[in-house]
Short mmCIF file of C-alpha atoms in Angstrom, two decimals:
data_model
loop_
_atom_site.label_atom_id
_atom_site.label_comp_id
_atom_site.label_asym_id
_atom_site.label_seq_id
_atom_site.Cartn_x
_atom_site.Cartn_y
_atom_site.Cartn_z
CA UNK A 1396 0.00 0.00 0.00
CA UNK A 1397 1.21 3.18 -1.18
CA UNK A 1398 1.17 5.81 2.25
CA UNK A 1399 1.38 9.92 1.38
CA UNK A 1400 2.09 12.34 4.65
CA UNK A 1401 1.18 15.34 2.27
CA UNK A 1402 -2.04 13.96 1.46
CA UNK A 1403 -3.61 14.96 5.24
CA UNK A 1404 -5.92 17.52 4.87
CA UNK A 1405 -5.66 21.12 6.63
CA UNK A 1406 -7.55 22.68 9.10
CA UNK A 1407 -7.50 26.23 7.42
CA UNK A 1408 -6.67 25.48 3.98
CA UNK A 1409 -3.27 24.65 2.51
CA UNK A 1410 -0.42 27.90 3.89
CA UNK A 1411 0.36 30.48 1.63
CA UNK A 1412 3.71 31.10 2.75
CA UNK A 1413 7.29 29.19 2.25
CA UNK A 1414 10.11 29.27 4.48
CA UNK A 1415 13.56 27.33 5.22
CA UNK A 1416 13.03 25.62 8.81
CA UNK A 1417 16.14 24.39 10.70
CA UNK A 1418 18.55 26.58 8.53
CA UNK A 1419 21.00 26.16 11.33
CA UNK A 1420 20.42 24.34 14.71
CA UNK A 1421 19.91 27.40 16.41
CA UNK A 1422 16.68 28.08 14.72
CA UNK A 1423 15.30 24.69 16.42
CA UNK A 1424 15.30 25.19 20.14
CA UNK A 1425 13.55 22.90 22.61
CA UNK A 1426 13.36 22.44 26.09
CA UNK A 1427 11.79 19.60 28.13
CA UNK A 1428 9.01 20.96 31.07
CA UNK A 1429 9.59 18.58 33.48
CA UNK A 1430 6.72 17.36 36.04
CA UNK A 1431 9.33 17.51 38.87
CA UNK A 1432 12.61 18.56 40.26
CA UNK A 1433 15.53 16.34 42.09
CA UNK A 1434 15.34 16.14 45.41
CA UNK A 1435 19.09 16.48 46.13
CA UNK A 1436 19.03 12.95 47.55
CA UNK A 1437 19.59 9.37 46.17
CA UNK A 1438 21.61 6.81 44.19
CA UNK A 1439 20.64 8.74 40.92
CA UNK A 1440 22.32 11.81 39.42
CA UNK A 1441 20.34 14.39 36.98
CA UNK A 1442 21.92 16.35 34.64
CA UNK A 1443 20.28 18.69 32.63
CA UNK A 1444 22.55 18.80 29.56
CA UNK A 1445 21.89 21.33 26.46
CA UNK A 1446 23.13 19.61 22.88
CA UNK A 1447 23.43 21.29 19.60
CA UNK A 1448 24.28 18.62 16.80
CA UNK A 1449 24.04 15.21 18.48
CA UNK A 1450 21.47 12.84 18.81
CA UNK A 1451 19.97 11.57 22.38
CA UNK A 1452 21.13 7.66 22.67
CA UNK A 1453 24.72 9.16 21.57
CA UNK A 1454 24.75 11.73 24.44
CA UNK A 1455 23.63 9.00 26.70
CA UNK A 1456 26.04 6.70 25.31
CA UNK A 1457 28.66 9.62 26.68
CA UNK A 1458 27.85 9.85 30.04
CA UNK A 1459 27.71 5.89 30.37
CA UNK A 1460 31.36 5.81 29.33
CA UNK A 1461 32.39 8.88 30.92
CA UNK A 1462 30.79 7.33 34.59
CA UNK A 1463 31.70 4.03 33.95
CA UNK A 1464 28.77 2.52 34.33
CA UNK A 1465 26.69 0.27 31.67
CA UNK A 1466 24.48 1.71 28.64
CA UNK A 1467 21.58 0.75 30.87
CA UNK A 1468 22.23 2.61 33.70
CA UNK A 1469 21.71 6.11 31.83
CA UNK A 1470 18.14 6.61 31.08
CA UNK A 1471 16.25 9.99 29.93
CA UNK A 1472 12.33 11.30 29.53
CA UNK A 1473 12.36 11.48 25.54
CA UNK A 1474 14.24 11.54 21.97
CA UNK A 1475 15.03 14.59 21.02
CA UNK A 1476 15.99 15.96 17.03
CA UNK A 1477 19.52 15.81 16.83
CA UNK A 1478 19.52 18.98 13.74
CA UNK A 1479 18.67 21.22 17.08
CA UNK A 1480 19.71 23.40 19.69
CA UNK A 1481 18.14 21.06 22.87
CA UNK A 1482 17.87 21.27 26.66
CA UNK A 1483 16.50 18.07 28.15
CA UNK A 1484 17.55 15.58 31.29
CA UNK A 1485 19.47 12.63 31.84
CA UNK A 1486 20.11 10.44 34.93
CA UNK A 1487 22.64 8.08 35.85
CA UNK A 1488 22.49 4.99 38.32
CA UNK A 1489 24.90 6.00 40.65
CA UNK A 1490 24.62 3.04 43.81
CA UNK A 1491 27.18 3.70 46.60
CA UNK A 1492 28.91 5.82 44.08
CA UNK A 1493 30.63 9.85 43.94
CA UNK A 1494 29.47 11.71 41.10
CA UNK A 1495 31.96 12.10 38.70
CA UNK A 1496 34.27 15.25 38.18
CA UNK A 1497 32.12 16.49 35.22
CA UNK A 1498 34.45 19.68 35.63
CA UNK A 1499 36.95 17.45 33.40
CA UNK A 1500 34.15 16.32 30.78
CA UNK A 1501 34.10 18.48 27.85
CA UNK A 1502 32.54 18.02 24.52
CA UNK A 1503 32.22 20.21 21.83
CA UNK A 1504 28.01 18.99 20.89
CA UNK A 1505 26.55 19.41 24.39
CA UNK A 1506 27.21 21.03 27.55
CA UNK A 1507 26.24 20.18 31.58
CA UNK A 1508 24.23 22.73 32.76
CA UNK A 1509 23.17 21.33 35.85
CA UNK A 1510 23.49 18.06 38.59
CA UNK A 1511 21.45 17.18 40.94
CA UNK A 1512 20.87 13.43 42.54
CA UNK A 1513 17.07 11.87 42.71
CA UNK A 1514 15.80 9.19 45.04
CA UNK A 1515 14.02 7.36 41.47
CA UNK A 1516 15.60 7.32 37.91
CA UNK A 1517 14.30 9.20 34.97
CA UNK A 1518 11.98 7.25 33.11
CA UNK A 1519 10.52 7.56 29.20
CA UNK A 1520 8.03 9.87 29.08
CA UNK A 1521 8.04 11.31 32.38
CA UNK A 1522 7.87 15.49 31.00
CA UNK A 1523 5.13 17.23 31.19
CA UNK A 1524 6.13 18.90 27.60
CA UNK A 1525 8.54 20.85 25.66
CA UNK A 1526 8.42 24.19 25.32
CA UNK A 1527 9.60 25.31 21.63
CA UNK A 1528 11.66 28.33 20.32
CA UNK A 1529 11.55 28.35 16.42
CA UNK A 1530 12.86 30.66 13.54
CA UNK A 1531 11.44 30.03 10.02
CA UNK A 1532 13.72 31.70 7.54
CA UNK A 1533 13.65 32.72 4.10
CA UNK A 1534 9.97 33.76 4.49
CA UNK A 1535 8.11 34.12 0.98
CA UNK A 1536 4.45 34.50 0.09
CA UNK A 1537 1.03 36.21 1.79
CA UNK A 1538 2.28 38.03 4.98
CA UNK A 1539 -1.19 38.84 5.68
CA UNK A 1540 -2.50 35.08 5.36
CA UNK A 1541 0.13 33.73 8.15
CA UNK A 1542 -0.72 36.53 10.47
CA UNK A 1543 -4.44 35.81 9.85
CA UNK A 1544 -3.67 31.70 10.15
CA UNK A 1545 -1.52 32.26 13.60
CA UNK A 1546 -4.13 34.27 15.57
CA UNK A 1547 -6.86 31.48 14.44
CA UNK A 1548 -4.16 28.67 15.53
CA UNK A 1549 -3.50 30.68 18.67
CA UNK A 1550 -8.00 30.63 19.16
CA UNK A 1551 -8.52 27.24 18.04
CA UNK A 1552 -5.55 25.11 18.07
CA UNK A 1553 -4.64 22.35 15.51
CA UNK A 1554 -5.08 19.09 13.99
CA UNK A 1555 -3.12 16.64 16.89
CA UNK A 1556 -1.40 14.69 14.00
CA UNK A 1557 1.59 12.17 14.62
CA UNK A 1558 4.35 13.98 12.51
CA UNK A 1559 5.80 12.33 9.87
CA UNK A 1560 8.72 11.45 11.46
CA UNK A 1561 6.99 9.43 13.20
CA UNK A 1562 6.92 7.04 9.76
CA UNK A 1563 10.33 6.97 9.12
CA UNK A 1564 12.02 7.90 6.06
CA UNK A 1565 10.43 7.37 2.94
CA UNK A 1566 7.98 5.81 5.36
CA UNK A 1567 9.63 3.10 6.13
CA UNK A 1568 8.17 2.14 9.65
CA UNK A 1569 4.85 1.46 8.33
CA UNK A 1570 6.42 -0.64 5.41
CA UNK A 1571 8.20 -2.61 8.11
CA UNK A 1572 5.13 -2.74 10.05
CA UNK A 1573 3.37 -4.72 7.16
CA UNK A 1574 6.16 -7.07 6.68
CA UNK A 1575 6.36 -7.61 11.02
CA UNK A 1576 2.35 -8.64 10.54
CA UNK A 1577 2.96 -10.51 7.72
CA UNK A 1578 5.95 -12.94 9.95
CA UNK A 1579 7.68 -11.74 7.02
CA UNK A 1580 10.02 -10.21 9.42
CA UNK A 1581 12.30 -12.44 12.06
CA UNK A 1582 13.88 -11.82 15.38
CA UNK A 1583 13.28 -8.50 15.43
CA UNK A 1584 14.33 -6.23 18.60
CA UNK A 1585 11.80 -4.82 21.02
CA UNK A 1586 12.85 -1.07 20.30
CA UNK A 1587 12.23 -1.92 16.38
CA UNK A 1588 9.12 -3.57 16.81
CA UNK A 1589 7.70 -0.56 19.02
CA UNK A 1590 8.24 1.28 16.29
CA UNK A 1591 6.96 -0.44 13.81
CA UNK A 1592 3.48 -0.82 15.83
CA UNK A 1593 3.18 2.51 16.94
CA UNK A 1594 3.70 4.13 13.22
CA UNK A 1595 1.02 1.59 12.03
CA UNK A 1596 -1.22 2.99 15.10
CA UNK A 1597 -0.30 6.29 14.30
CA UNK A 1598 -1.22 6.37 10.46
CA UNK A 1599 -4.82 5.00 11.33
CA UNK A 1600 -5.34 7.75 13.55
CA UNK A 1601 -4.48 10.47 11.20
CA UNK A 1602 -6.25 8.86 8.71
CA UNK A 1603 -9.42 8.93 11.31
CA UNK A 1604 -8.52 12.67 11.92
CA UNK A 1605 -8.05 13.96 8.08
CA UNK A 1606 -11.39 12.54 7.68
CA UNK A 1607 -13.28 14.39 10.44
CA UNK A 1608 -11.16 17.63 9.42
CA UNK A 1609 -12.83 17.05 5.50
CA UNK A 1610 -16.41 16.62 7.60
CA UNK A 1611 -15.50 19.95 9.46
CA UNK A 1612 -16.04 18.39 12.42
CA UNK A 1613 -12.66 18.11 14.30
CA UNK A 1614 -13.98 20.54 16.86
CA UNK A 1615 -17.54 20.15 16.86
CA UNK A 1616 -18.79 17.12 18.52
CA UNK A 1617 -21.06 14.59 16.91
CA UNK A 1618 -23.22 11.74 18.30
CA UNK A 1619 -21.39 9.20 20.09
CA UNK A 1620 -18.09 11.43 20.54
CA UNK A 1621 -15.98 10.67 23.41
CA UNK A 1622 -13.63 13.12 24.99
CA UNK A 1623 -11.18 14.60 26.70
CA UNK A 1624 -9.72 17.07 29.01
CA UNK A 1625 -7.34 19.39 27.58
CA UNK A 1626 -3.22 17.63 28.22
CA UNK A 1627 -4.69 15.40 30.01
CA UNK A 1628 -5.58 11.65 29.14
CA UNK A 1629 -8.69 11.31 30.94
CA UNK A 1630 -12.11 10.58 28.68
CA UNK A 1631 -15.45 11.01 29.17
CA UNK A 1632 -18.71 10.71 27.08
CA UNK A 1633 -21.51 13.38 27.18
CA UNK A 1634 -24.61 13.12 25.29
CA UNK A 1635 -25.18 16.73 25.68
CA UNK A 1636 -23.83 17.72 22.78
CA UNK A 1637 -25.06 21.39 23.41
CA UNK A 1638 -23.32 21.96 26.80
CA UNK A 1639 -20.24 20.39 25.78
CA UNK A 1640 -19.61 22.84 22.48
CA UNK A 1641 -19.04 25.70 24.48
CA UNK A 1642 -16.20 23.96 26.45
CA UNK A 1643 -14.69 22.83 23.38
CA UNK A 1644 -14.49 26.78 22.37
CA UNK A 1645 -12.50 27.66 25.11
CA UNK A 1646 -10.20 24.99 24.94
CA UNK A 1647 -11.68 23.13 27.93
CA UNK A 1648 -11.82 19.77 26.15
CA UNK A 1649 -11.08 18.28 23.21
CA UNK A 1650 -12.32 15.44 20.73
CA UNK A 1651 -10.55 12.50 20.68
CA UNK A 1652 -10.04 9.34 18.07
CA UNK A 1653 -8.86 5.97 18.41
CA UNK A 1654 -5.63 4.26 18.56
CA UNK A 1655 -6.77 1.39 17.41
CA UNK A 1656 -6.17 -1.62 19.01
CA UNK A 1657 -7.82 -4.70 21.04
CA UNK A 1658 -11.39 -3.85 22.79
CA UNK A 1659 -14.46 -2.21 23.44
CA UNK A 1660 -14.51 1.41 22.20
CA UNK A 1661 -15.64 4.22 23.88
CA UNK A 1662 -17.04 5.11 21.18
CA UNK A 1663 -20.38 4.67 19.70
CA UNK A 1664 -22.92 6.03 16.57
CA UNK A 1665 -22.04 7.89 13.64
CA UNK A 1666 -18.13 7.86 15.64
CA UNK A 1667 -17.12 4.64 15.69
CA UNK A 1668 -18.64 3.97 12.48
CA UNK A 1669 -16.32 6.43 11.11
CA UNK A 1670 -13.63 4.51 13.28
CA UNK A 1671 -14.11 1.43 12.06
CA UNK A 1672 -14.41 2.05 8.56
CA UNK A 1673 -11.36 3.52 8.39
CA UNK A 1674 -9.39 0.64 10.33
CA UNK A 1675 -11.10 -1.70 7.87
CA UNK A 1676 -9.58 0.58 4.85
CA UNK A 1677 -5.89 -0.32 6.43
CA UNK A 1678 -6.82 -3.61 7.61
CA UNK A 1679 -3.71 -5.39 7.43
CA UNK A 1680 -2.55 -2.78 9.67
CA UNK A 1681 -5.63 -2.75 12.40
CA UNK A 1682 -5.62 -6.54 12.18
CA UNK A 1683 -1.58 -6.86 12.87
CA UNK A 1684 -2.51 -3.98 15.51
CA UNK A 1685 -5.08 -6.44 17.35
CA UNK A 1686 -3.41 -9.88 16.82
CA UNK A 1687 -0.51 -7.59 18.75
CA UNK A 1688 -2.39 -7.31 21.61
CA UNK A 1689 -2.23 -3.57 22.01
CA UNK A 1690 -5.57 -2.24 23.75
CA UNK A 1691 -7.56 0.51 22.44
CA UNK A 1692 -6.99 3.53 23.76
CA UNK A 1693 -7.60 7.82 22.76
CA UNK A 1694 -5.91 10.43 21.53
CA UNK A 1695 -6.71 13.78 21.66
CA UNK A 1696 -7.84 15.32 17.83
CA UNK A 1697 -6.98 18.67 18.62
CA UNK A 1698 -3.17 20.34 19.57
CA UNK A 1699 -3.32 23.50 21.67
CA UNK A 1700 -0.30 25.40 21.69
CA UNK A 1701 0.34 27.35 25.07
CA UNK A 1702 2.01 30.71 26.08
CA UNK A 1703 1.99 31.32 22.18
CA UNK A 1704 4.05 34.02 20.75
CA UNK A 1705 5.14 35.12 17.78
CA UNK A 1706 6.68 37.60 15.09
CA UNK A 1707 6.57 38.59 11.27
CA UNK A 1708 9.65 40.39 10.37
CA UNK A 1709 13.10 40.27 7.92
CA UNK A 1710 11.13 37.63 5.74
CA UNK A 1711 11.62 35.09 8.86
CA UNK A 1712 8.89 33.79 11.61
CA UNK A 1713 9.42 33.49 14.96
CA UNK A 1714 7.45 31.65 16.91
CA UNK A 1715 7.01 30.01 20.12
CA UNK A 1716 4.59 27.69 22.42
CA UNK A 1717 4.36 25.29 24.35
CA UNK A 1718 3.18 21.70 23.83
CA UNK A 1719 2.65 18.25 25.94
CA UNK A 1720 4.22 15.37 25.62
CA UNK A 1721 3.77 13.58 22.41
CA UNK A 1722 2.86 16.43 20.56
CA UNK A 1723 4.51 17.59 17.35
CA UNK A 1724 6.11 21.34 16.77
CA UNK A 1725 6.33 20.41 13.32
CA UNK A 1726 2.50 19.63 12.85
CA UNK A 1727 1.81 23.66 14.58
CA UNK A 1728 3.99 24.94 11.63
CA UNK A 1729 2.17 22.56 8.87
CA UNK A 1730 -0.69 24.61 9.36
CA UNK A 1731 0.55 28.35 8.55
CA UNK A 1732 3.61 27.64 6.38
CA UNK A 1733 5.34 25.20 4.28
CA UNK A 1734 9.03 24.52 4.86
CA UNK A 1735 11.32 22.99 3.22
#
């Protein structure tokens, strides 16, 4: 089967305006919001490191051999884009052990900003969010159209879709996801194969949420709509369609869709129709998705960028916000400009 990122449909119409994104690392910034701070006690050290250039598991890699301690016992919250200027944590497992003289450590692609020790290590995807800092360069096309397009992102949010790295290149993780459900693939690793699912997962749902955005309903509820408080994973289901709209206005709550899996939905009526009939349209993936054993769960079909900011100026955008966890910067900037 033949999968097309570009093919998604908009929220506000296709941008307008063209611009050169990640010109130089700088021009990327992210920084991880974390849920909680080290205590100052324990057997494991945080560092929050900045990197400009390098990738997460290499970084990580680093500080294993620079402790002496085993791949393993370095762990962080989430991958971050190595073309990018990036401020995120690490920890070490540090039992009965000094910190090491990080005074001696230096490396040219990311710096130690600060050390603390922690009483629990730093698991995957314990942040809150990232909070973004972004310069789109080499700005051309209708000015007027991306100012327009930002204050109705800034009202109303965007389209929650998995970016496309997400896929792989030249989509590869949903390729690799058909061959995994065909057994056409063997002995493959448990980091690969989590990849491979997820991507498969991920495709149906922005299949499910292109759909509702060509329905114009993304935003307005429908009968048998489940949903959800806004960054938060909770769901609910409210037949009042009529009370619920005006908390979807102000950002209250969102929609959500399925990432489909195993089990009863949620959902029910003119939703999980929708739901189903577009699993059944990638039904090699839903079925591989099922015979996996991963349970149905919800995802949230609108993004709502917070503290957003932004600026028009020198034929370059700047603009920031803040997202949670899972989210994707680059999905915010599909909507109000193309980049190349």
């Amino acid at each position: 089967m033949s999968y097309v990122f570009s093919d998604l449909a908009y929220a506000y119409g296709k941008p307008l305006v063209h611009g050169r994104l990640k010109a130089r690392n700088v021009d990327f910034r992210v920084e991880e919001i974390m849920p909680i701070k080290p205590s100052g006690e324990g057997e494991h050290l945080w560092l929050k490191i900045e990197k400009d250039g390098s990738n997460t598991d290499w970084v990580a890699q680093q500080l294993a051999k620079y402790a002496g301690v085993k791949p393993m016992s370095v762990s962080y919250a989430g991958m971050k884009d190595r073309h990018a200027v990036t401020t995120q944590w690490f920890s070490i497992h540090l039992p009965g052990m000094q910190d090491p003289d990080f005074s001696l450590f230096d490396n040219e692609e990311f710096r130690i900003l600060e050390t603390s020790r922690h009483d629990r290590k730093l698991k995957r995807g314990a942040l809150t969010g990232n909070r973004f800092d972004i310069y789109v360069t080499d700005l051309q096309g209708d000015f007027e159209a991306l100012q327009q397009t930002l204050e109705t992102i800034h009202q109303y949010g965007v389209p929650n879709y998995y970016g496309e790295q997400r896929f792989g290149r030249d989509m590869s993780n949903l390729v690799k996801a058909e061959r995994l459900f065909r057994g056409e693939l063997k002995k493959v690793k448990k980091p690969q194969r989590g990849l491979y699912l997820s991507a498969a997962r991920s495709w149906i749902f922005n299949q499910l949420l292109s759909r509702r955005i060509q329905q114009q309903n993304w935003i307005i509820p429908v009968v048998g709509d489940v949903y959800m408080l806004n960054a938060k994973s909770a769901c609910f289901i409210d037949d009042d369609i009529e009370a619920t709209y005006p908390r979807l206005l102000n950002r209250e709550i969102n929609l959500t869709g399925c990432l489909w899996g195993e089990g009863e939905s949620m959902a029910s009526a003119d939703v999980l129709n929708l739901e189903q009939s577009v699993a059944s349209e990638f039904e090699e993936l839903s079925k591989g998705l099922e015979a996996a054993r991963l349970k149905q769960e919800r995802r949230s079909l609108r993004l709502n960028p917070e503290n957003m900011g932004w600026s028009i100026s020198d034929q370059a955008l700047h603009i920031s916000f803040e997202l949670p966890a899972g989210a994707f910067a680059t999905m915010v900037l599909r909507e109000c400009v193309n980049v190349s």
